C-alpha cells in the first residue's frame, strides 16, 4: 500500500498521498515547522498540488481523484435478501412453530400398531374413513410450515424495502450538506462528497469540517476538537501558530481559508472509521470464541487499534498500517482510546448505561408490548394446560384407557397439536405487527414530509412532533422572510426614511460609511445581480451583512472596490461576531504604522462603547451618556417599535504622532488580543434600521397552532421593542392578553434564586405566560427549554419543539423533544444537533410537521384499536374453545391467516392515511396521556363484546340455526375433517374483522367512518384484496385451511354479521365516553409518570423495559420490535443498542462520521459534544459565550 501511495503521488504532483497523510498526523508547532521546513510553506504546497490560494482548482480533476481519492467512505454493502430471511427466522416463536410443525409432520408418517389404535378409537374410525388420517395427517404440519414461510418472506421483504428507503433518505440528507470552495476563481457550494485534495475551502463559524486541511488565512478561528481529542476547550487556530484543521471538528468561532490535504479514507476521520470497524469486527469474532470478561478485554487490546505512546492502551499494542506515522503519533491518543474502548463498553450499553430517553410514542408502545406480552403468554400457557388436562382426564379417567407403546404416537401428536394451538394463540395475542405499523407510518410520513420541506433526520421526531404542546421559535428567517433591507438610517444627526444621496455626505464621512461595511463584513457575504430582470438582488452569505452591502450599492458605490484595496489576507485582526460580543470588529492597516478599527453590531451594545459621534460636517462630536439615552429614545426605539432591527456602525483610529480628540496615539503596534482595551472609545458613524418582513403565511400558521393547543413563543436575540413588534404582527401577542415580553436580563432575574441558580419553582411562574424572550443568549434559550420540559405544572407534561440556526443553539436543539434546524441559514453544527431540517426555513413547515406527527400517532392508534380488538376476540375464542369443546374453533392455520391480515395488511392499510385539517382542531396528547384513550377502550371492548357474542352463538347454536352438523363432538379428535360449521365461524370472524377495519379508521368518535376513504387507495386495495383472498380460502382452501366451501346463503349471513360491526359501531359512538371509568392495563410499572423528575420518567421506563426484555425475550412481538427498531436506527444514526447499525446507514462522506463517533460514545438520537450542557450544565460551558450564532440576529 505504501509503495502504491508513493507511485501514485510522485509523478503528477509534488506531494504524494503518503506525505500528506503523514503531514496531517502532526499537530500545532510540529505541523507548522514541517510545512515550513519540508514544503516551504503553505503557498508552496499549493503550487505542488497544482492549485491557487485565490483561484482554487481549475481544469479537469480526474487525475486528482485517481491519485488522492474522493471524499467518500464506501459504505458496507447492505444485507442481502437471504440474510434478512435468515434474521427473520431467528424469531423464537417462529422457530417453535417450525419445530412443532416438523414433529407433527414426522408423526403423521409414523405408523404404530393399527389394530390397537383401531380398538382404542373405534368410534372415530366409524365416523371417518380409515385412510383419512394418512390422507390429511401431513397437511397440518405442511400448512404451518407454509404459513411460517410466508411470514418470514413478508418480514424479510419489509426489512429490505424499508432499508432501501432509509438509504435513499440518508443519501438525501448527505446530499443536502454542502461546503464552500473556490474553483476557477469563483465561490461554489458543492456537496461535501465532491471535495478534493487541492481545493481551497472557505471555513466559517458553525461549519463541520468535511476534510483535513492546512490554513492559508484565518480570522479569530477557534475549533472544537472534542470529537477527536475529548478536550472540551476550544483550540485557537492560526496560519502562524496551529494551521492543522481536521475533519469531523466544529468551527466554533471565526473564519478562514484552508487548503484541503486529505479526503475520504485518508483523512483523520476516515482513518478513525477504519479503526472503529476493525475494533468492532475483531470484537465480534473474539466474543464468539471467548466469553470470559478478562479474555475479552485482552482480545480488544490486540485488535490493532492502539498506537505507541497511548497511555490508554497496552504498551505492546501496535497500530495498523493505515495509521502508522513518522513520529509514531498516528492519531491523537483520545481518538484511538475511544475506538478501542467502544467494544469494551458494549456491556454497559446493553445494560442501558448512558442511553438517551425514548421518544414519547416509543416509551408507550414498548410498555404496551410488554403488558400484552405478559397477558398473551399467560393465556397461551393456560390454553395448552387446559387442553392437555382435559384430554388426559377424558382419555385416562373417564374412558379408562392407559398409555401404551402403540398409542404413544397418537398421544404425542395430540399434544403437539395442542402445543401448536398454544403457540398460535401467543402469535395472535402479541402485537408483532405493531412495530411494522410504526415503521410503515413513520417511513410513509417521512417521505411525504420531504415534499412539505421537512427533512427528517431522526424518525422518532416525526411522531413526537404530533405531541408537541409548545414551540420556541426563532424570529429571523423563520417567522420573517430573512430578506433584509436597510429602510431607515441616522447619519450626521439626520434621520433618513429613504436612501439618502451619497453626494450629500462630506468626503471623510462618505468614505467611512462605505469602508466600514465593505471591510467589516464576512468576505463570503455578497449581493449578486438578480437571476431575472426586475427581481431583488441575490443575497449570498449572512443576510444582515448583505442588507448593509445592499445599502452601499443603493448609495451607488462599490464594496468590491474597497475589498480589492483591503484583501482578506491583509486584515490585521478580526473579532468575529458571537453571542457575547453581539458585534463584529475588524482592524485594517492604513500604512505608516497607523491602524483603523471598524465595529458594527447591536445598536445599544455598540453605542455604550462610543465616546464620539460623527456630525453632518464629517467631524466628531462628544457623545455623552445623556446624548446616548436621548439617541436611544428618539432614534433607536422608534425604529425598533416599527419592527426594524437597528445596527450601529462605529470606528476608532490608532495613529502615530499627533492625534485628534477621537483618535488614539500609539508608539508600537497595539496588543490586539486585549479586546476590551481595543474596542472602546469608539466614534459612531451611523445607525441603520433593517426591515425583515413577516412572512405572509405566518399569522395564519400561528393561529392554527393556537387552535391545535400549541403555545408559540418567540426566542430572539433582537431588541425587545423589535421583538414585540414582530410578535404582534405574527399574532403571538394579541392586544389585551397578559403575555410576558422579557429580555434576557429580566428573565434571568426572575428565574434565579439568591445563590444565582435556576429555580424550577421560579421558572414555573414565568414560562406559562412568557410570549417573547428578547436579547436572549443561547444559555437563556436552553434554560427555558429545559425548564418547560422538566415542569410538572400541567398534568400531561409539556412536549417542546425548538428552532435554531446557530452553533450555540446546539444545546437547546438537543434538549428539546424535537429540534428544528434551518436548512438555508442554519450552521452544520445546528443541523447535526437537530431532528428535523426545515429546507425552506419557514414556520409554516413546522405546522405541517405537527400535522404529520399527529397523523402518525393517530395511524398507530388506529392500528392498535383494530389489532387489539382482533387479539381479544381470537384469544378469548381459542381459550373458551379449549375449556369447553377441547379445541380452538379457529384452527392454527386460520389464526395465522388472521394474524397476517391484522399485522402486515392492516398495518399497511391504516398506516398510509393522509393527514387532514381536522388534526389541528384538537389538543395535543402530551407526554403522559395513555396511548389507548378511553374512546379507544370503548371501541375495543364494545366491538370485542359484539364479535365474541356472535361467535359463541354460532359455536353453540350455529348447527341448529343453519341446519348443519356442528362437528363439536369430533373437535378434539386428531385430524378431524373440516366442516361447514367451523368454516362459518372462521368466515364470520374474518368478515367482522374486515368491516371493523373500516371502523378503526376513526378514533375520535366521528360518525362518518367513510370520510376521506377515497383519498386512501392503499386501504381500499388491501381491503378488497383481503376479501378476495378470503373467498378463495373458504371455497378452495379445503384441508390446508381446514375449511369447507359455503353456500350463497351462508356467505350472505357471514357478510351480514360482518356489516353488523358498522351498525354496532354507531351504537358504541352514542355511548358518552366521559361516563366510562378510566382503564389501564394492569401489567407493568407506571411509576415513571408520577415520578419526581421529568427526565426520570424516561429513565425509569428504560429500566422497566430492560427487565421486561429479559423476562419475555421469546415473545415474538418484542423480538420483532427489536428487529424493526434496528432498521429504524439505520436511519436514525443511533448506535446505542446495536453496534452494527452503521452497516445500513449509507452515510458515505466523511462529514457524517462525527455523528458516528458521538453515537459510539453512548449517545442516542443526537450527538452530544463534550462541551454541551448535557455533559456540564454550568454557566461556564464552552458552548456559551465562545461560539457563533447568526450575526446580529443572535438566534
CSV table of N, CA and C in Angstrom, one decimal, residues 1027-1149:
chain,number,residue,atom,x,y,z
A,1027,UNK,N,-60.5,-9.5,1.0
A,1027,UNK,CA,-61.8,-10.1,0.8
A,1027,UNK,C,-61.7,-11.2,-0.3
A,1028,UNK,N,-61.0,-10.9,-1.4
A,1028,UNK,CA,-60.9,-11.8,-2.5
A,1028,UNK,C,-60.1,-13.1,-2.0
A,1029,UNK,N,-59.0,-12.9,-1.2
A,1029,UNK,CA,-58.3,-14.0,-0.7
A,1029,UNK,C,-59.1,-14.8,0.2
A,1030,UNK,N,-59.9,-14.2,1.0
A,1030,UNK,CA,-60.8,-14.9,2.0
A,1030,UNK,C,-61.8,-15.8,1.2
A,1031,UNK,N,-62.3,-15.3,0.1
A,1031,UNK,CA,-63.3,-16.1,-0.7
A,1031,UNK,C,-62.5,-17.3,-1.2
A,1032,UNK,N,-61.3,-17.1,-1.7
A,1032,UNK,CA,-60.5,-18.2,-2.3
A,1032,UNK,C,-60.3,-19.3,-1.2
A,1033,UNK,N,-59.9,-18.8,0.0
A,1033,UNK,CA,-59.5,-19.7,1.1
A,1033,UNK,C,-60.8,-20.5,1.5
A,1034,UNK,N,-61.9,-19.8,1.6
A,1034,UNK,CA,-63.1,-20.6,2.1
A,1034,UNK,C,-63.6,-21.6,1.0
A,1035,UNK,N,-63.6,-21.2,-0.2
A,1035,UNK,CA,-64.2,-22.0,-1.2
A,1035,UNK,C,-63.2,-23.1,-1.7
A,1036,UNK,N,-61.9,-22.8,-1.7
A,1036,UNK,CA,-60.9,-23.7,-2.3
A,1036,UNK,C,-59.8,-24.1,-1.3
A,1037,UNK,N,-59.9,-23.6,0.0
A,1037,UNK,CA,-58.8,-23.9,0.9
A,1037,UNK,C,-58.7,-25.4,1.3
A,1038,UNK,N,-59.9,-25.9,1.5
A,1038,UNK,CA,-60.0,-27.4,1.8
A,1038,UNK,C,-59.2,-27.8,3.0
A,1039,UNK,N,-58.5,-28.9,2.9
A,1039,UNK,CA,-57.8,-29.5,4.0
A,1039,UNK,C,-56.7,-28.6,4.5
A,1040,UNK,N,-56.1,-27.8,3.6
A,1040,UNK,CA,-54.9,-27.0,4.0
A,1040,UNK,C,-55.4,-25.9,5.0
A,1041,UNK,N,-56.5,-25.3,4.8
A,1041,UNK,CA,-57.0,-24.3,5.7
A,1041,UNK,C,-58.1,-24.7,6.6
A,1042,UNK,N,-58.4,-26.1,6.6
A,1042,UNK,CA,-59.4,-26.6,7.4
A,1042,UNK,C,-60.8,-26.0,7.1
A,1043,UNK,N,-61.1,-25.8,5.9
A,1043,UNK,CA,-62.4,-25.1,5.5
A,1043,UNK,C,-63.2,-26.0,4.5
A,1044,UNK,N,-64.5,-25.8,4.5
A,1044,UNK,CA,-65.4,-26.5,3.6
A,1044,UNK,C,-66.2,-25.4,2.9
A,1045,UNK,N,-66.3,-25.5,1.6
A,1045,UNK,CA,-67.0,-24.4,0.8
A,1045,UNK,C,-68.4,-24.1,1.4
A,1046,UNK,N,-68.8,-22.8,1.3
A,1046,UNK,CA,-70.1,-22.4,1.8
A,1046,UNK,C,-71.0,-22.1,0.7
A,1047,UNK,N,-72.3,-22.2,1.0
A,1047,UNK,CA,-73.4,-21.8,0.1
A,1047,UNK,C,-73.5,-20.3,0.0
A,1048,UNK,N,-74.3,-19.8,-1.0
A,1048,UNK,CA,-74.5,-18.4,-1.1
A,1048,UNK,C,-75.3,-17.9,0.1
A,1049,UNK,N,-76.3,-18.6,0.6
A,1049,UNK,CA,-77.0,-18.2,1.8
A,1049,UNK,C,-76.0,-18.0,3.0
A,1050,UNK,N,-75.2,-19.0,3.2
A,1050,UNK,CA,-74.2,-18.9,4.3
A,1050,UNK,C,-73.3,-17.8,4.1
A,1051,UNK,N,-72.9,-17.5,2.9
A,1051,UNK,CA,-72.0,-16.3,2.7
A,1051,UNK,C,-72.7,-15.0,3.0
A,1052,UNK,N,-74.0,-14.9,2.7
A,1052,UNK,CA,-74.7,-13.7,2.9
A,1052,UNK,C,-74.9,-13.5,4.4
A,1053,UNK,N,-75.1,-14.6,5.2
A,1053,UNK,CA,-75.2,-14.4,6.6
A,1053,UNK,C,-73.9,-14.0,7.2
A,1054,UNK,N,-72.8,-14.5,6.7
A,1054,UNK,CA,-71.4,-14.1,7.2
A,1054,UNK,C,-71.2,-12.6,7.0
A,1055,UNK,N,-71.5,-12.2,5.7
A,1055,UNK,CA,-71.3,-10.8,5.4
A,1055,UNK,C,-72.3,-9.9,6.2
A,1056,UNK,N,-73.5,-10.4,6.4
A,1056,UNK,CA,-74.5,-9.6,7.2
A,1056,UNK,C,-73.9,-9.4,8.6
A,1057,UNK,N,-73.4,-10.4,9.2
A,1057,UNK,CA,-72.9,-10.3,10.6
A,1057,UNK,C,-71.7,-9.4,10.6
A,1058,UNK,N,-70.9,-9.4,9.5
A,1058,UNK,CA,-69.7,-8.5,9.4
A,1058,UNK,C,-70.2,-7.1,9.3
A,1059,UNK,N,-71.2,-6.8,8.4
A,1059,UNK,CA,-71.7,-5.4,8.3
A,1059,UNK,C,-72.3,-4.9,9.6
A,1060,UNK,N,-72.7,-5.9,10.4
A,1060,UNK,CA,-73.3,-5.5,11.7
A,1060,UNK,C,-72.3,-4.7,12.6
A,1061,UNK,N,-71.0,-5.0,12.3
A,1061,UNK,CA,-70.0,-4.2,13.0
A,1061,UNK,C,-70.1,-2.7,12.8
A,1062,UNK,N,-70.4,-2.4,11.5
A,1062,UNK,CA,-70.6,-0.9,11.2
A,1062,UNK,C,-71.7,-0.3,11.9
A,1063,UNK,N,-72.9,-1.1,12.0
A,1063,UNK,CA,-74.0,-0.6,12.7
A,1063,UNK,C,-73.8,-0.5,14.2
A,1064,UNK,N,-73.1,-1.5,14.7
A,1064,UNK,CA,-72.8,-1.6,16.1
A,1064,UNK,C,-71.8,-0.5,16.5
A,1065,UNK,N,-71.0,-0.1,15.6
A,1065,UNK,CA,-70.0,1.0,15.8
A,1065,UNK,C,-70.7,2.3,16.0
A,1066,UNK,N,-71.8,2.5,15.3
A,1066,UNK,CA,-72.6,3.8,15.5
A,1066,UNK,C,-73.3,3.8,16.9
A,1067,UNK,N,-73.7,2.6,17.3
A,1067,UNK,CA,-74.3,2.5,18.7
A,1067,UNK,C,-73.3,2.8,19.7
A,1068,UNK,N,-72.1,2.2,19.6
A,1068,UNK,CA,-71.0,2.5,20.5
A,1068,UNK,C,-70.6,4.0,20.6
A,1069,UNK,N,-70.6,4.6,19.4
A,1069,UNK,CA,-70.3,6.0,19.4
A,1069,UNK,C,-71.3,6.9,20.2
A,1070,UNK,N,-72.5,6.4,20.3
A,1070,UNK,CA,-73.5,7.1,21.0
A,1070,UNK,C,-73.3,7.1,22.5
A,1071,UNK,N,-72.6,6.1,23.0
A,1071,UNK,CA,-72.3,6.0,24.4
A,1071,UNK,C,-71.4,7.1,24.9
A,1072,UNK,N,-71.8,7.9,25.8
A,1072,UNK,CA,-70.9,9.0,26.3
A,1072,UNK,C,-69.6,8.5,26.9
A,1073,UNK,N,-68.5,9.0,26.3
A,1073,UNK,CA,-67.1,8.5,26.7
A,1073,UNK,C,-66.8,9.0,28.2
A,1074,UNK,N,-67.3,10.1,28.5
A,1074,UNK,CA,-66.9,10.7,29.8
A,1074,UNK,C,-67.5,9.9,31.0
A,1075,UNK,N,-68.5,9.1,30.7
A,1075,UNK,CA,-69.1,8.3,31.8
A,1075,UNK,C,-68.4,6.9,32.0
A,1076,UNK,N,-67.5,6.6,31.1
A,1076,UNK,CA,-66.7,5.4,31.2
A,1076,UNK,C,-65.6,5.5,32.1
A,1077,UNK,N,-65.4,4.7,33.1
A,1077,UNK,CA,-64.3,4.8,34.0
A,1077,UNK,C,-62.9,4.6,33.3
A,1078,UNK,N,-61.9,5.3,33.8
A,1078,UNK,CA,-60.6,5.1,33.2
A,1078,UNK,C,-60.1,3.7,33.4
A,1079,UNK,N,-59.4,3.2,32.4
A,1079,UNK,CA,-58.9,1.8,32.4
A,1079,UNK,C,-57.5,1.8,32.0
A,1080,UNK,N,-56.7,1.1,32.7
A,1080,UNK,CA,-55.3,0.9,32.3
A,1080,UNK,C,-55.0,-0.6,32.4
A,1081,UNK,N,-54.1,-1.0,31.5
A,1081,UNK,CA,-53.6,-2.4,31.6
A,1081,UNK,C,-52.9,-2.6,32.9
A,1082,UNK,N,-53.2,-3.7,33.6
A,1082,UNK,CA,-52.6,-3.8,35.0
A,1082,UNK,C,-51.2,-4.2,35.0
A,1083,UNK,N,-50.7,-4.8,33.9
A,1083,UNK,CA,-49.3,-5.3,33.9
A,1083,UNK,C,-48.3,-4.2,33.7
A,1084,UNK,N,-47.1,-4.3,34.4
A,1084,UNK,CA,-46.1,-3.4,34.2
A,1084,UNK,C,-46.2,-2.2,35.2
A,1085,UNK,N,-45.0,-1.6,35.4
A,1085,UNK,CA,-44.9,-0.5,36.3
A,1085,UNK,C,-45.3,0.8,35.6
A,1086,UNK,N,-45.9,1.7,36.4
A,1086,UNK,CA,-46.2,3.0,35.8
A,1086,UNK,C,-45.7,4.2,36.7
A,1087,UNK,N,-44.7,3.8,37.5
A,1087,UNK,CA,-44.2,4.8,38.5
A,1087,UNK,C,-43.5,6.0,37.8
A,1088,UNK,N,-43.1,5.8,36.5
A,1088,UNK,CA,-42.3,6.9,35.9
A,1088,UNK,C,-43.2,8.1,35.6
A,1089,UNK,N,-44.5,7.9,35.4
A,1089,UNK,CA,-45.3,9.0,35.0
A,1089,UNK,C,-45.5,9.9,36.2
A,1090,UNK,N,-45.7,9.3,37.4
A,1090,UNK,CA,-45.9,10.2,38.5
A,1090,UNK,C,-44.5,10.4,39.3
A,1091,UNK,N,-43.4,10.1,38.6
A,1091,UNK,CA,-42.1,10.3,39.3
A,1091,UNK,C,-41.8,11.7,39.6
A,1092,UNK,N,-40.7,11.8,40.3
A,1092,UNK,CA,-40.3,13.1,40.8
A,1092,UNK,C,-39.6,14.0,39.8
A,1093,UNK,N,-38.9,13.4,38.9
A,1093,UNK,CA,-38.1,14.1,38.0
A,1093,UNK,C,-38.6,13.9,36.6
A,1094,UNK,N,-38.5,15.0,35.8
A,1094,UNK,CA,-39.0,14.9,34.4
A,1094,UNK,C,-38.2,13.9,33.6
A,1095,UNK,N,-36.9,14.0,33.7
A,1095,UNK,CA,-36.1,13.1,32.9
A,1095,UNK,C,-36.2,11.7,33.5
A,1096,UNK,N,-36.5,11.5,34.7
A,1096,UNK,CA,-36.6,10.2,35.3
A,1096,UNK,C,-37.7,9.4,34.7
A,1097,UNK,N,-38.7,10.0,34.2
A,1097,UNK,CA,-39.8,9.3,33.6
A,1097,UNK,C,-39.3,8.4,32.5
A,1098,UNK,N,-38.5,8.9,31.6
A,1098,UNK,CA,-38.0,8.0,30.5
A,1098,UNK,C,-36.9,7.0,31.1
A,1099,UNK,N,-36.1,7.5,32.0
A,1099,UNK,CA,-35.1,6.6,32.5
A,1099,UNK,C,-35.7,5.4,33.2
A,1100,UNK,N,-36.7,5.6,34.0
A,1100,UNK,CA,-37.4,4.5,34.7
A,1100,UNK,C,-38.0,3.6,33.7
A,1101,UNK,N,-38.6,4.2,32.7
A,1101,UNK,CA,-39.2,3.3,31.7
A,1101,UNK,C,-38.2,2.4,31.0
A,1102,UNK,N,-37.0,3.0,30.8
A,1102,UNK,CA,-35.9,2.2,30.3
A,1102,UNK,C,-35.5,1.0,31.1
A,1103,UNK,N,-35.5,1.3,32.4
A,1103,UNK,CA,-35.1,0.2,33.3
A,1103,UNK,C,-36.2,-0.9,33.3
A,1104,UNK,N,-37.4,-0.4,33.3
A,1104,UNK,CA,-38.5,-1.4,33.2
A,1104,UNK,C,-38.5,-2.2,32.0
A,1105,UNK,N,-38.2,-1.5,30.8
A,1105,UNK,CA,-38.2,-2.2,29.6
A,1105,UNK,C,-37.1,-3.2,29.6
A,1106,UNK,N,-35.9,-2.8,30.2
A,1106,UNK,CA,-34.8,-3.8,30.2
A,1106,UNK,C,-35.1,-5.0,30.9
A,1107,UNK,N,-35.9,-4.9,32.1
A,1107,UNK,CA,-36.3,-6.1,32.8
A,1107,UNK,C,-37.2,-6.9,32.0
A,1108,UNK,N,-38.2,-6.2,31.3
A,1108,UNK,CA,-39.2,-6.9,30.6
A,1108,UNK,C,-38.6,-7.7,29.4
A,1109,UNK,N,-37.6,-7.1,28.8
A,1109,UNK,CA,-37.0,-7.9,27.7
A,1109,UNK,C,-36.4,-9.2,28.2
A,1110,UNK,N,-35.7,-9.1,29.3
A,1110,UNK,CA,-35.1,-10.3,29.8
A,1110,UNK,C,-36.1,-11.4,30.2
A,1111,UNK,N,-37.3,-11.0,30.6
A,1111,UNK,CA,-38.2,-12.0,31.1
A,1111,UNK,C,-39.1,-12.5,29.9
A,1112,UNK,N,-39.3,-11.8,28.9
A,1112,UNK,CA,-40.2,-12.3,27.8
A,1112,UNK,C,-39.5,-12.2,26.5
A,1113,UNK,N,-38.2,-12.5,26.5
A,1113,UNK,CA,-37.4,-12.3,25.3
A,1113,UNK,C,-37.9,-13.2,24.1
A,1114,UNK,N,-38.5,-14.3,24.5
A,1114,UNK,CA,-39.0,-15.2,23.4
A,1114,UNK,C,-40.3,-14.7,22.8
A,1115,UNK,N,-41.0,-13.8,23.5
A,1115,UNK,CA,-42.2,-13.3,22.9
A,1115,UNK,C,-42.0,-12.7,21.5
A,1116,UNK,N,-42.8,-13.1,20.6
A,1116,UNK,CA,-42.5,-12.7,19.2
A,1116,UNK,C,-42.6,-11.2,19.0
A,1117,UNK,N,-43.5,-10.5,19.7
A,1117,UNK,CA,-43.7,-9.1,19.4
A,1117,UNK,C,-42.4,-8.3,19.8
A,1118,UNK,N,-41.8,-8.6,20.9
A,1118,UNK,CA,-40.6,-7.8,21.3
A,1118,UNK,C,-39.5,-8.2,20.4
A,1119,UNK,N,-39.4,-9.4,20.0
A,1119,UNK,CA,-38.3,-9.8,19.1
A,1119,UNK,C,-38.4,-9.0,17.8
A,1120,UNK,N,-39.6,-9.0,17.3
A,1120,UNK,CA,-39.8,-8.2,16.1
A,1120,UNK,C,-39.6,-6.8,16.3
A,1121,UNK,N,-40.0,-6.3,17.5
A,1121,UNK,CA,-39.8,-4.9,17.8
A,1121,UNK,C,-38.4,-4.5,17.7
A,1122,UNK,N,-37.5,-5.4,18.3
A,1122,UNK,CA,-36.1,-5.1,18.2
A,1122,UNK,C,-35.6,-5.1,16.8
A,1123,UNK,N,-36.1,-6.0,16.0
A,1123,UNK,CA,-35.6,-6.1,14.6
A,1123,UNK,C,-36.0,-4.9,13.8
A,1124,UNK,N,-37.3,-4.4,14.1
A,1124,UNK,CA,-37.8,-3.3,13.4
A,1124,UNK,C,-37.0,-2.0,13.8
A,1125,UNK,N,-36.7,-1.9,15.1
A,1125,UNK,CA,-36.0,-0.7,15.6
A,1125,UNK,C,-34.6,-0.7,15.0
A,1126,UNK,N,-34.0,-1.9,14.8
A,1126,UNK,CA,-32.7,-1.9,14.2
A,1126,UNK,C,-32.7,-1.2,12.8
A,1127,UNK,N,-33.8,-1.5,12.1
A,1127,UNK,CA,-33.9,-0.9,10.7
A,1127,UNK,C,-34.1,0.6,10.9
A,1128,UNK,N,-35.0,1.0,11.8
A,1128,UNK,CA,-35.2,2.4,12.1
A,1128,UNK,C,-33.9,3.1,12.4
A,1129,UNK,N,-33.1,2.5,13.3
A,1129,UNK,CA,-31.9,3.1,13.7
A,1129,UNK,C,-30.9,3.3,12.6
A,1130,UNK,N,-31.1,2.4,11.6
A,1130,UNK,CA,-30.2,2.6,10.4
A,1130,UNK,C,-30.4,4.0,9.8
A,1131,UNK,N,-31.6,4.5,10.0
A,1131,UNK,CA,-31.8,5.9,9.5
A,1131,UNK,C,-31.6,6.9,10.6
A,1132,UNK,N,-31.8,6.5,11.8
A,1132,UNK,CA,-31.7,7.5,12.9
A,1132,UNK,C,-30.2,7.8,13.3
A,1133,UNK,N,-29.3,7.0,12.8
A,1133,UNK,CA,-27.8,7.1,13.2
A,1133,UNK,C,-27.7,6.9,14.7
A,1134,UNK,N,-28.4,5.9,15.2
A,1134,UNK,CA,-28.4,5.6,16.6
A,1134,UNK,C,-27.8,4.3,16.9
A,1135,UNK,N,-26.6,4.3,17.5
A,1135,UNK,CA,-25.9,3.0,17.7
A,1135,UNK,C,-25.9,2.6,19.1
A,1136,UNK,N,-26.7,3.1,20.0
A,1136,UNK,CA,-26.6,2.8,21.4
A,1136,UNK,C,-27.1,1.4,21.7
A,1137,UNK,N,-27.9,0.8,20.8
A,1137,UNK,CA,-28.4,-0.5,21.1
A,1137,UNK,C,-27.7,-1.6,20.2
A,1138,UNK,N,-27.4,-1.1,19.0
A,1138,UNK,CA,-26.9,-2.1,18.0
A,1138,UNK,C,-25.6,-1.6,17.4
A,1139,UNK,N,-24.5,-2.2,17.7
A,1139,UNK,CA,-23.2,-1.7,17.3
A,1139,UNK,C,-23.0,-1.8,15.8
A,1140,UNK,N,-23.8,-2.6,15.1
A,1140,UNK,CA,-23.7,-2.9,13.7
A,1140,UNK,C,-24.6,-2.1,12.9
A,1141,UNK,N,-25.4,-1.1,13.5
A,1141,UNK,CA,-26.4,-0.5,12.6
A,1141,UNK,C,-25.8,0.5,11.6
A,1142,UNK,N,-24.5,0.8,11.8
A,1142,UNK,CA,-23.9,1.7,10.7
A,1142,UNK,C,-23.8,0.9,9.4
A,1143,UNK,N,-23.9,-0.4,9.4
A,1143,UNK,CA,-23.9,-1.2,8.2
A,1143,UNK,C,-25.0,-0.6,7.2
A,1144,UNK,N,-26.1,-0.1,7.8
A,1144,UNK,CA,-27.2,0.3,7.0
A,1144,UNK,C,-27.4,1.7,6.8
A,1145,UNK,N,-26.4,2.5,7.2
A,1145,UNK,CA,-26.6,4.0,7.3
A,1145,UNK,C,-26.3,4.7,6.0
A,1146,UNK,N,-25.5,4.1,5.2
A,1146,UNK,CA,-25.1,4.7,3.9
A,1146,UNK,C,-24.9,6.2,4.0
A,1147,UNK,N,-24.0,6.5,5.0
A,1147,UNK,CA,-23.6,7.9,5.1
A,1147,UNK,C,-22.2,8.0,4.5
A,1148,UNK,N,-22.1,8.2,3.2
A,1148,UNK,CA,-20.8,7.9,2.6
A,1148,UNK,C,-19.7,8.9,2.9
A,1149,UNK,N,-20.0,10.2,3.1
A,1149,UNK,CA,-18.9,11.1,3.2
A,1149,UNK,C,-18.4,11.2,4.6
